[in-house]
XYZ file of C-alpha atoms in Angstrom:
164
model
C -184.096 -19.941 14.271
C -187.657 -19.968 15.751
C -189.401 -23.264 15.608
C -193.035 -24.362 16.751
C -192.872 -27.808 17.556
C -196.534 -29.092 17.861
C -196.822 -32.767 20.111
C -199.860 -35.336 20.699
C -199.252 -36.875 24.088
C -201.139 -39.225 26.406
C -203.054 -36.732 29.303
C -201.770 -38.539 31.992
C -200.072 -36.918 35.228
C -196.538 -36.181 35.081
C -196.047 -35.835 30.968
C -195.715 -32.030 31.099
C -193.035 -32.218 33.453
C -191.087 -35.020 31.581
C -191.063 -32.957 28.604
C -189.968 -29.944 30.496
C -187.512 -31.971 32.239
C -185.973 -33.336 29.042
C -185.413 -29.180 28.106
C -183.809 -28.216 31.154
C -181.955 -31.851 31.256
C -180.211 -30.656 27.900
C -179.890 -26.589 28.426
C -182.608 -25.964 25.554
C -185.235 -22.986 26.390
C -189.263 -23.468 26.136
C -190.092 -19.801 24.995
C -193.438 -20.439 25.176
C -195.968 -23.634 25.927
C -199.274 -24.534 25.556
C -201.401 -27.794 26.423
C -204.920 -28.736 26.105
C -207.031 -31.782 25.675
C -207.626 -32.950 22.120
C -211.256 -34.170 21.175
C -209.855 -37.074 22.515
C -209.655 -36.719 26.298
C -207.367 -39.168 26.471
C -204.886 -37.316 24.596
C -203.192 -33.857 24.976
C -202.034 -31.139 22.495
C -198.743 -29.294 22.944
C -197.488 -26.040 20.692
C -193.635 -26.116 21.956
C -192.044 -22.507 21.112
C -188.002 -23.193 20.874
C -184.914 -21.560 19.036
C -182.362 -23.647 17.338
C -180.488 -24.642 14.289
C -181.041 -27.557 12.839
C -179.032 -29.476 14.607
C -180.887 -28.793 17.942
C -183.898 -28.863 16.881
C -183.240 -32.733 15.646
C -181.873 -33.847 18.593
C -185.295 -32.160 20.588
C -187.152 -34.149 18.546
C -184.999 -37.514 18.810
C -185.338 -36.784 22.923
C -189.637 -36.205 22.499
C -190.096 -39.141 20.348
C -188.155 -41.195 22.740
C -190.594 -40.372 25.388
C -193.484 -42.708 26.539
C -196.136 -40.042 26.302
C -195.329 -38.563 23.144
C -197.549 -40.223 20.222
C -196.934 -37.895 17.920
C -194.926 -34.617 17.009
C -194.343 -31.882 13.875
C -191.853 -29.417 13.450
C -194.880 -27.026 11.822
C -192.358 -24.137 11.682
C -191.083 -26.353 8.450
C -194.400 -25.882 6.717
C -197.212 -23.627 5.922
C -199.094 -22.969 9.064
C -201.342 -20.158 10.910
C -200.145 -19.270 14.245
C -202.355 -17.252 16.617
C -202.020 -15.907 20.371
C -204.163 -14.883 23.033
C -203.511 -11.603 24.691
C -205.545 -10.146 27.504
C -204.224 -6.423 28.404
C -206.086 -4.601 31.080
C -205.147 -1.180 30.570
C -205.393 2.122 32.827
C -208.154 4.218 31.735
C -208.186 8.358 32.930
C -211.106 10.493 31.433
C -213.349 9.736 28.517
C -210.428 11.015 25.897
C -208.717 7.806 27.454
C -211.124 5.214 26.938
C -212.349 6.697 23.607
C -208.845 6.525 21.997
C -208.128 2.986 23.406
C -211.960 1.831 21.655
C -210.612 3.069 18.369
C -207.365 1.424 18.911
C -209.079 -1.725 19.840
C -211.333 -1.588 16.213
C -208.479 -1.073 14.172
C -206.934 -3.864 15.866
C -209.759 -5.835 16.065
C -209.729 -6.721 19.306
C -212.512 -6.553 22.025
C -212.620 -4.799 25.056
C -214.485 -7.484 27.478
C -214.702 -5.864 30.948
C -214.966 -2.025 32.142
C -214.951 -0.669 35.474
C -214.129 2.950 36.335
C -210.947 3.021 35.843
C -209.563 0.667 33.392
C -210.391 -2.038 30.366
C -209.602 -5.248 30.037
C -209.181 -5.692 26.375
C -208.822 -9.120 24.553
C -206.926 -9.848 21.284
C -205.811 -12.625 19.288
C -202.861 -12.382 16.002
C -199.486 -13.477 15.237
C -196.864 -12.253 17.850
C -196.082 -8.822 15.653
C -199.531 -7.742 15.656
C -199.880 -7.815 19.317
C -196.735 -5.860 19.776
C -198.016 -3.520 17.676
C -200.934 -2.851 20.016
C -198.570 -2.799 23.252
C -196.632 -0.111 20.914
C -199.083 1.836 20.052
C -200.006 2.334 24.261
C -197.731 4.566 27.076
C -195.814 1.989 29.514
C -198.006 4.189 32.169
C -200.906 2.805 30.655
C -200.894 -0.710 30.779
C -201.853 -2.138 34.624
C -200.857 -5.806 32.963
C -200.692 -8.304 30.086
C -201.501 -11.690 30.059
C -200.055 -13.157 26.432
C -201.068 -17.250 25.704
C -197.968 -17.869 24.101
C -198.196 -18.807 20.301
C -200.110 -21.888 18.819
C -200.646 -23.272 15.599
C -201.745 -25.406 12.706
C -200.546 -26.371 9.277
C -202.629 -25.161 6.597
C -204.043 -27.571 4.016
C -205.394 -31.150 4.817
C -202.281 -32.180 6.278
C -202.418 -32.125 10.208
C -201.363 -33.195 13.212
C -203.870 -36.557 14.147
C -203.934 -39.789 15.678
């Protein structure tokens, strides 16, 4: 099962490869990662993408609590949450029947096309995972120059949150 494992951790050199390490230490895979600074600059925010039963996912979260950076950490796969990523596609462009079928494509997906040159787009879009598959699967493979995809994030809906 697909979990989202969401982390505070000090913003200190080194703590991105400790929790890294501990993953490849035990044989678990990342499928996707993100980190930024909180408001806090002091403190970092990590959206951990991982598959596991229950089992697993336990002992992950035994390993990241034992670590000295980790404050904090929340299984928000377990709970209602919003989950969002960023996808930049720049996509081959041919004639004007081109780039006027990828702009209605890009409204009904409400994306944004954010750079044009000649002969291509760059088009930006944020969703859940599904929704920007959709998009690639609605394009030819002989289309698309390259995709850029942020890997998933998320919050828990409601008041209750992830906070020092």
């Amino acid at each position: 099962m697909r979990h989202i494992i969401s982390l505070l951790l000090e913003n200190e050199a080194g703590a991105l490869a400790r929790v890294a390490g501990l993953f490849a230490a035990r044989g678990y895979n990342i499928e996707a990662l993100t980190v930024a600074p909180t408001e806090d600059p002091t403190v970092s925010r990590m959206t951990i993408v991982t598959r596991g039963d229950e089992r697993i996912i336990e002992q992950i979260t035994k390993q990241l609590n034992k670590l000295i950076d980790v404050i904090k950490l929340l299984d928000i796969s377990e709970s209602g949450h919003i989950e969002r990523e960023l996808m930049l596609l720049k996509v081959r462009t041919h004639n004007g029947h081109d780039r006027e079928e990828l702009k209605r494509l890009a409204d009904i997906f409400r994306a944004r096309i954010i750079d044009v040159t000649p002969r291509s787009y760059v088009v930006e879009m944020t969703g859940d995972s599904a929704k920007l598959d959709a998009f690639l699967g609605n394009l030819s493979p002989s289309q698309i120059i390259e995709v850029v995809r942020s890997g998933p994030t998320g919050i828990l809906r409601g008041e209750r949150g992830l906070h020092l």
